PDB file of C-alpha atoms in Angstrom:
ATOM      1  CA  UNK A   1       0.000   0.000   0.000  1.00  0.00           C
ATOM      2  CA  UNK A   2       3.046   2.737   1.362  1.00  0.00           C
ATOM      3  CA  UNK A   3       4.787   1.633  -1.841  1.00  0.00           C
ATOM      4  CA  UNK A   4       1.525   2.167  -4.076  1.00  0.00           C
ATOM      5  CA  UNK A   5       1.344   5.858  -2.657  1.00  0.00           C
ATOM      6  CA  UNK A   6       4.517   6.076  -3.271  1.00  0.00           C
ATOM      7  CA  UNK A   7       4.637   5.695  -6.714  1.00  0.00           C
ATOM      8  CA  UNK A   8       1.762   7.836  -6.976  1.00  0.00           C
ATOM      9  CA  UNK A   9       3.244  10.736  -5.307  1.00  0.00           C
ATOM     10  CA  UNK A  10       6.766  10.350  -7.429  1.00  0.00           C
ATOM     11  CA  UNK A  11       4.154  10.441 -10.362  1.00  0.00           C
ATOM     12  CA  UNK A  12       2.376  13.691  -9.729  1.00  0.00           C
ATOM     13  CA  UNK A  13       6.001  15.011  -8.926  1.00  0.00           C
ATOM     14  CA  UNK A  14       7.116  13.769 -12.646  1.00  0.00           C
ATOM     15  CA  UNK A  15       4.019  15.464 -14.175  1.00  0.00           C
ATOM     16  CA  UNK A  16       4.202  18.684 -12.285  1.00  0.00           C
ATOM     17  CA  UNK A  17       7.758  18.547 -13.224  1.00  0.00           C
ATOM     18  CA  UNK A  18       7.128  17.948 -16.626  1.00  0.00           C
ATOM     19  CA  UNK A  19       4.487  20.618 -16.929  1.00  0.00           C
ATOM     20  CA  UNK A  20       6.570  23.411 -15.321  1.00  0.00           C
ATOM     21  CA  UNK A  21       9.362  22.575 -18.333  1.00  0.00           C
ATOM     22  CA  UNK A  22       7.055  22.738 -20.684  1.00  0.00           C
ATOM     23  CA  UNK A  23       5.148  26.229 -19.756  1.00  0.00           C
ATOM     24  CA  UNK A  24       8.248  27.645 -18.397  1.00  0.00           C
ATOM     25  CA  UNK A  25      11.455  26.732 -19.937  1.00  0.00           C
ATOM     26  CA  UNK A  26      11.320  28.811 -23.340  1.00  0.00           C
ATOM     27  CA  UNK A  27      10.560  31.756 -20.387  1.00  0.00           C
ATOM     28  CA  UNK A  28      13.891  30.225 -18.212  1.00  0.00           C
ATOM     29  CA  UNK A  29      15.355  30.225 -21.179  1.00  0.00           C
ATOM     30  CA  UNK A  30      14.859  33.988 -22.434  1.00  0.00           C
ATOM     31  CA  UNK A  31      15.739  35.279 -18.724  1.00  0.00           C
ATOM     32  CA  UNK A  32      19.081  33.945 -18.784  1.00  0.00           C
ATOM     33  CA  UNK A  33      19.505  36.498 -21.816  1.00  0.00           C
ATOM     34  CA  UNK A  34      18.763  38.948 -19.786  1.00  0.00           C
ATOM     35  CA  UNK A  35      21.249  41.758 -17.954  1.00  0.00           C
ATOM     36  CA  UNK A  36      22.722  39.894 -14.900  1.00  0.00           C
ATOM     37  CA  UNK A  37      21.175  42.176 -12.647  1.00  0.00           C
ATOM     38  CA  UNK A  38      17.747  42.133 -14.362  1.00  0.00           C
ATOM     39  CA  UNK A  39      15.731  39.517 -11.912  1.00  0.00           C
ATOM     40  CA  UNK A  40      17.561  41.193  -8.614  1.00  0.00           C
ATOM     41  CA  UNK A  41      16.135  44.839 -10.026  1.00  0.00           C
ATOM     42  CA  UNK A  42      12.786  43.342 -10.659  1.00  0.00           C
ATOM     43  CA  UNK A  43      12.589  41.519  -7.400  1.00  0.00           C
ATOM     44  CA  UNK A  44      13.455  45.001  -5.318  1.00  0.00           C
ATOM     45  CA  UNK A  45      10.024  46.489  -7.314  1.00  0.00           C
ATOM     46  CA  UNK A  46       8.075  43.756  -6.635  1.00  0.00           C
ATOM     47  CA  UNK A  47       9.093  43.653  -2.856  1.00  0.00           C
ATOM     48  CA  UNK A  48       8.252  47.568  -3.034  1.00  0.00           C
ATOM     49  CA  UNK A  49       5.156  47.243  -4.514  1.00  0.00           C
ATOM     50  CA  UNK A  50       4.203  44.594  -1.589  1.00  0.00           C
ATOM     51  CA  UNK A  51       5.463  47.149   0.597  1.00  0.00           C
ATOM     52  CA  UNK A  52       2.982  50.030  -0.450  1.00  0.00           C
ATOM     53  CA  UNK A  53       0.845  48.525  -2.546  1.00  0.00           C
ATOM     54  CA  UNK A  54       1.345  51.474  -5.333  1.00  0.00           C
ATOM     55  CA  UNK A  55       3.527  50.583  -8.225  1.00  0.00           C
ATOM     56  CA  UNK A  56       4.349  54.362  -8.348  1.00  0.00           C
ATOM     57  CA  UNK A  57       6.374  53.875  -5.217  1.00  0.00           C
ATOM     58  CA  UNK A  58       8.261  51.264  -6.601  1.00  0.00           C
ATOM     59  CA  UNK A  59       9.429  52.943  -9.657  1.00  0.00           C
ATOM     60  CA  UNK A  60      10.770  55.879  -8.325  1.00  0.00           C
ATOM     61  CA  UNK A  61      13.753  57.317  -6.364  1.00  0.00           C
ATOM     62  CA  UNK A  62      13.056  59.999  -3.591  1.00  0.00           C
ATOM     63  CA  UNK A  63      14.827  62.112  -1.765  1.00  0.00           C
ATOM     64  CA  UNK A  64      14.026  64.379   1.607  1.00  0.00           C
ATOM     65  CA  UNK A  65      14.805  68.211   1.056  1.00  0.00           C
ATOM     66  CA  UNK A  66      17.060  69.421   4.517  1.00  0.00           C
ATOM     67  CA  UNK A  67      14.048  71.696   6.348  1.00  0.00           C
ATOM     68  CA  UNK A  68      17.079  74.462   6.472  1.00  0.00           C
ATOM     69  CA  UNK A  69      17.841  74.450   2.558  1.00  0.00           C
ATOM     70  CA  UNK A  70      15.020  76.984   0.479  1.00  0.00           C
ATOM     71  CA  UNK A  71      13.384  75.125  -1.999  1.00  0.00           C
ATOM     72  CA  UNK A  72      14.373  77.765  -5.218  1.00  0.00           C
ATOM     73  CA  UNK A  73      18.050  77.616  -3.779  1.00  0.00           C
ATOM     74  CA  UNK A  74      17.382  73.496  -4.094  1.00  0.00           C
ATOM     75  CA  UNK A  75      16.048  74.063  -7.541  1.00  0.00           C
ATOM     76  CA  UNK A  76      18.998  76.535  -8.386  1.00  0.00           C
ATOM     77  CA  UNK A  77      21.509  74.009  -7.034  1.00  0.00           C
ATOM     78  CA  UNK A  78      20.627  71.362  -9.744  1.00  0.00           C
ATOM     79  CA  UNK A  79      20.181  73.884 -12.618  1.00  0.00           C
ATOM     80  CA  UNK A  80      23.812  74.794 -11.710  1.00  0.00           C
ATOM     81  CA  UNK A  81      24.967  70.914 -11.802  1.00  0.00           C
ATOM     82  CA  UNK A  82      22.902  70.633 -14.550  1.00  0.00           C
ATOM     83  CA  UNK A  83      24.025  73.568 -16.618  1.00  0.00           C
ATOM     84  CA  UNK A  84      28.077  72.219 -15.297  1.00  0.00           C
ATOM     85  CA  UNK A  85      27.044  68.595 -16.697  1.00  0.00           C
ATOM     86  CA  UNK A  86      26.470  70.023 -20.329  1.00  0.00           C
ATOM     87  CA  UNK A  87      22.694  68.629 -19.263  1.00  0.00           C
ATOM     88  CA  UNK A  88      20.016  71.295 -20.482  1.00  0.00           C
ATOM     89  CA  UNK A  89      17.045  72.472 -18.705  1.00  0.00           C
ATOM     90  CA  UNK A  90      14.140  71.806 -21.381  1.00  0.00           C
ATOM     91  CA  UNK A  91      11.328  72.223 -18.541  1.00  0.00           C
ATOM     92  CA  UNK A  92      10.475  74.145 -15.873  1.00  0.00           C
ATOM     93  CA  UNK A  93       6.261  72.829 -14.857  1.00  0.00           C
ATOM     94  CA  UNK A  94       4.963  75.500 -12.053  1.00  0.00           C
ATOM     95  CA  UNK A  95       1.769  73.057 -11.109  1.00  0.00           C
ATOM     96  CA  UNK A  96       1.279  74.760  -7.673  1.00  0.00           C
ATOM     97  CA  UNK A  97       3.642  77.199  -5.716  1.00  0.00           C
ATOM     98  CA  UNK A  98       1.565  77.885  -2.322  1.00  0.00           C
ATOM     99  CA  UNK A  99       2.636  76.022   0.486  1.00  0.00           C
ATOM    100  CA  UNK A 100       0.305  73.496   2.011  1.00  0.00           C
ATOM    101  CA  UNK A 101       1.346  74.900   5.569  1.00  0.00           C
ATOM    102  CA  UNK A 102       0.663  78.488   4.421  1.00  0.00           C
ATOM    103  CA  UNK A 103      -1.670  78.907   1.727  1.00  0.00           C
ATOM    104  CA  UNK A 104      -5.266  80.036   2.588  1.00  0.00           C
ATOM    105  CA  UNK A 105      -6.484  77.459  -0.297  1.00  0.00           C
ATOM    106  CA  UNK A 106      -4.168  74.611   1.137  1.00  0.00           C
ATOM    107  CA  UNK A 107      -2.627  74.470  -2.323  1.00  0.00           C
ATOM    108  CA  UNK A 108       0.809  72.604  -1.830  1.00  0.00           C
ATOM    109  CA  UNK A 109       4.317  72.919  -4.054  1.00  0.00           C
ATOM    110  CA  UNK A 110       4.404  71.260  -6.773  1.00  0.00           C
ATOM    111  CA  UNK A 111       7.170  71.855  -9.169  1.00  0.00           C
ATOM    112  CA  UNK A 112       8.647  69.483 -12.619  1.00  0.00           C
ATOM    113  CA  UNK A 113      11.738  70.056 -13.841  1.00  0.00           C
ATOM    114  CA  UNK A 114      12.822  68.674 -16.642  1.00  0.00           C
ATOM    115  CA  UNK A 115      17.172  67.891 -17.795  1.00  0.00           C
ATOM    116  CA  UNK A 116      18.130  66.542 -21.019  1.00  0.00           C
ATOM    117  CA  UNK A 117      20.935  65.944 -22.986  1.00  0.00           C
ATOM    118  CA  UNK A 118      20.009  65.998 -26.759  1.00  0.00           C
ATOM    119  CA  UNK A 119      22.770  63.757 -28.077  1.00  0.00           C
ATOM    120  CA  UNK A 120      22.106  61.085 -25.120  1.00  0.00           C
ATOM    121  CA  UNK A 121      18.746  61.433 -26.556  1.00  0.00           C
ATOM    122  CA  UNK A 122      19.378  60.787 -29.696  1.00  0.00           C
ATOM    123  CA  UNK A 123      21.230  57.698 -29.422  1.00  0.00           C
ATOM    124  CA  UNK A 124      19.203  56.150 -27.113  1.00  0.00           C
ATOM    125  CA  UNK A 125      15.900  56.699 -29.262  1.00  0.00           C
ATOM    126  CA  UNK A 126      18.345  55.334 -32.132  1.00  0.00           C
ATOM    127  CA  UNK A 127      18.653  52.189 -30.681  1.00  0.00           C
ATOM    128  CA  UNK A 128      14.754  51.772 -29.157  1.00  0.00           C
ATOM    129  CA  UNK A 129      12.084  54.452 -29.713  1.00  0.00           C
ATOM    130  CA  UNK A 130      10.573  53.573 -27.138  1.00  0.00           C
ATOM    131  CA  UNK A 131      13.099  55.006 -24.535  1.00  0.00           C
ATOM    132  CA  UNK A 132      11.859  58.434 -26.101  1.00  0.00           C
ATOM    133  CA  UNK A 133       8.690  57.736 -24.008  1.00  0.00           C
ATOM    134  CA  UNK A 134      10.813  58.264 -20.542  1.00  0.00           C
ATOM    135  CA  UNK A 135      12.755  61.662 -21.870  1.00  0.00           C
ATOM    136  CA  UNK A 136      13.523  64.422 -20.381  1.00  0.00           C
ATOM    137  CA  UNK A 137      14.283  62.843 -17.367  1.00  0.00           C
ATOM    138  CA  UNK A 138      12.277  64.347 -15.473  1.00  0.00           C
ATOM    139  CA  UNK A 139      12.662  65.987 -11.036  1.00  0.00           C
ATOM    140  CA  UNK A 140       9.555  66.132  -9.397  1.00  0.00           C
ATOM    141  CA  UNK A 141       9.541  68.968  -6.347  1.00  0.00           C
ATOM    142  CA  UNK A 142       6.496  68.389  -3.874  1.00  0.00           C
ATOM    143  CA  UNK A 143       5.593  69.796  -0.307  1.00  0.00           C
ATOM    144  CA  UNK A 144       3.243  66.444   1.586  1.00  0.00           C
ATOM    145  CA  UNK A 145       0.801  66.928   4.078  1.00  0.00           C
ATOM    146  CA  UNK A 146       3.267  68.040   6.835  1.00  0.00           C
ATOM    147  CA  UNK A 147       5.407  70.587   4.925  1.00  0.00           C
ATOM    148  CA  UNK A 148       8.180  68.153   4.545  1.00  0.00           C
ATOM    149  CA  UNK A 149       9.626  68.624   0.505  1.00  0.00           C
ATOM    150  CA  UNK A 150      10.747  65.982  -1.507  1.00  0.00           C
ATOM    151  CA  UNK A 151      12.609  65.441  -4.572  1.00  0.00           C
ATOM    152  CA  UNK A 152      11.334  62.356  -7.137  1.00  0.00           C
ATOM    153  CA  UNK A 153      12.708  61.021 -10.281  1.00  0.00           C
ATOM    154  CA  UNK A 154      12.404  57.709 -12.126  1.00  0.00           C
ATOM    155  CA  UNK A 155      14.162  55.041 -10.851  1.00  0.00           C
ATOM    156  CA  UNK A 156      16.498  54.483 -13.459  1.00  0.00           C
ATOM    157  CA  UNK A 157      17.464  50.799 -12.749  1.00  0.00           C
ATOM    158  CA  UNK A 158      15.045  49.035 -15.372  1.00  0.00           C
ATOM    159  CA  UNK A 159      15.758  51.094 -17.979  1.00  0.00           C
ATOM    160  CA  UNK A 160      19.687  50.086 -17.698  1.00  0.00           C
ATOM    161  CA  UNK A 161      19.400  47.086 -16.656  1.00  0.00           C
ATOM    162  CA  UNK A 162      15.655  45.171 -17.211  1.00  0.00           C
ATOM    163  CA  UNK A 163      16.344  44.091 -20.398  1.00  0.00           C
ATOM    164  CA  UNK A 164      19.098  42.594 -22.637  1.00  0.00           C
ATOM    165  CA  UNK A 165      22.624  44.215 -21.644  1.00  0.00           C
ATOM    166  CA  UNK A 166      23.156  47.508 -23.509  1.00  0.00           C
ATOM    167  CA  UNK A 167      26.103  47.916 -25.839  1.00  0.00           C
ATOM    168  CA  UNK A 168      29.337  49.058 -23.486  1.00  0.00           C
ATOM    169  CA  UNK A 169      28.712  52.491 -24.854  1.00  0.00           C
ATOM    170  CA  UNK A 170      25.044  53.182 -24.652  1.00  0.00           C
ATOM    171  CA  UNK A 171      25.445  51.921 -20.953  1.00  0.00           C
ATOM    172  CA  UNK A 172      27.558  54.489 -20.090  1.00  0.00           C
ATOM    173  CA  UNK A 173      25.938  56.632 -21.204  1.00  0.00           C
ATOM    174  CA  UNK A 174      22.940  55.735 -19.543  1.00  0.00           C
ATOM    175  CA  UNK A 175      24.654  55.070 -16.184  1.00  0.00           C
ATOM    176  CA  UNK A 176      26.170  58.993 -16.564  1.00  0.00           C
ATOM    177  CA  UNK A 177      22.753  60.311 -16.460  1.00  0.00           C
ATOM    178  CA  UNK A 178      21.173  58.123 -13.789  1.00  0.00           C
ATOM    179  CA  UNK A 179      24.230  59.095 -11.876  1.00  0.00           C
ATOM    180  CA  UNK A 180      23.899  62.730 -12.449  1.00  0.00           C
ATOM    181  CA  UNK A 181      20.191  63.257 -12.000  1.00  0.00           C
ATOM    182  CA  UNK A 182      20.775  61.021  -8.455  1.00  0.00           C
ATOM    183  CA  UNK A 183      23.577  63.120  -7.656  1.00  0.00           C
ATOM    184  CA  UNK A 184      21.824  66.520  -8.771  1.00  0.00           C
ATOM    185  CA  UNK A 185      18.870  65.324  -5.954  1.00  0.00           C
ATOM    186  CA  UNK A 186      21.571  64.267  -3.616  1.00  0.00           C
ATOM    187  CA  UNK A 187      23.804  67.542  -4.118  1.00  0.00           C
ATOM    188  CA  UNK A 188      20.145  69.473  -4.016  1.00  0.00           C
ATOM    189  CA  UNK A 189      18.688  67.991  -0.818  1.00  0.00           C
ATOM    190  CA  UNK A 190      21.567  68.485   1.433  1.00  0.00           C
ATOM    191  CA  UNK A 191      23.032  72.257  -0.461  1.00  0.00           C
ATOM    192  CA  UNK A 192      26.432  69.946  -0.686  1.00  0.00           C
ATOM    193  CA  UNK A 193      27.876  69.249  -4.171  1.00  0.00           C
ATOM    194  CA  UNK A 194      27.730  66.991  -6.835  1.00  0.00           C
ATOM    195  CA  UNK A 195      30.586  64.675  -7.406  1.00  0.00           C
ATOM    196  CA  UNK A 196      30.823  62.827 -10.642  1.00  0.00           C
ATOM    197  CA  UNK A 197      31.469  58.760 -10.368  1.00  0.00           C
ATOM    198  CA  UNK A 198      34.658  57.740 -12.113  1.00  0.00           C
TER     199      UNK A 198
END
């Protein structure tokens, strides 16, 4: 009887088995052509989005303004990095510019800035058109419900590494500007300055 249920059991086990190779190995076999660090990227936005429950969250990168720092002399700070960085400022989006704490209408800050370096651009929308759908990388400045402001961006993770590995070049170039809008928020946040990875 034990060695009947046995042999049932290893059975199932085959057929599950069997069944998971069939549905899932052309899929196995297309993520292992994927960037290295593709699965660990996607795992930290899934784990985020478990977090929060708001896929928003999980694609972004945010940073806490210091309550001493001004918010234009934070928005002049990255226009400066910016401007250093051969990075143009192609936007400036005034949505609201009463703060929550102070405005009679309870309107809070909300500010877009927008950076962009057209030959970046160009290459990148060269190679996939559909990175012209994330451009100008955009800075999001917002006051929350207790005054606190905060710097977003798009987490840039995905884009560099989600997918098949970039050419050597195009990653690069597309590290250089992750690194540079992170450092502009960074530099911005704090009033300290931006340092350039090597």
């Amino acid at each position: 009887m034990l060695k009947n249920i046995l042999s049932a059991i290893g059975a199932v086990v085959l057929i599950a088995l069997v069944y998971v190779m069939v549905s899932f190995g052309g899929m196995i076999g297309k993520v292992s052509s994927l960037h290295p660090a593709a699965l660990g990227h996607y795992m930290d936005m899934f784990d985020k989005v478990l977090e929060t429950g708001n896929s928003a969250d999980a694609m972004v990168r945010k940073v806490r303004i210091n309550d001493d720092i001004s918010t234009e002399d934070a928005i002049d700070n990255m226009r400066s990095i910016a401007e250093e960085n051969n990075f143009l400022v192609v936007g400036d989006a005034k949505m609201a510019i009463n703060s929550s704490i102070t405005a009679p209408d309870g309107k809070r800050y909300i500010r877009i800035l927008s950076f962009c370096a057209p030959a970046i651009a160009e290459e990148f929308i060269g190679f996939s058109e559909a990175f012209g759908a994330f451009m100008p990388c955009r800075i999001l400045i917002v006051e929350d419900d207790e005054g606190n402001r905060w710097l977003h961006t798009m987490a840039m993770e995905l884009m560099l590494y989600g997918g098949h590995p970039l050419p050597d070049n195009m990653l690069k170039m597309a590290e250089r500007v992750r690194d540079l809008m992170y450092g502009m928020m960074d530099a911005a946040a704090t009033d300290g300055d931006y340092e350039p990875k090597e």
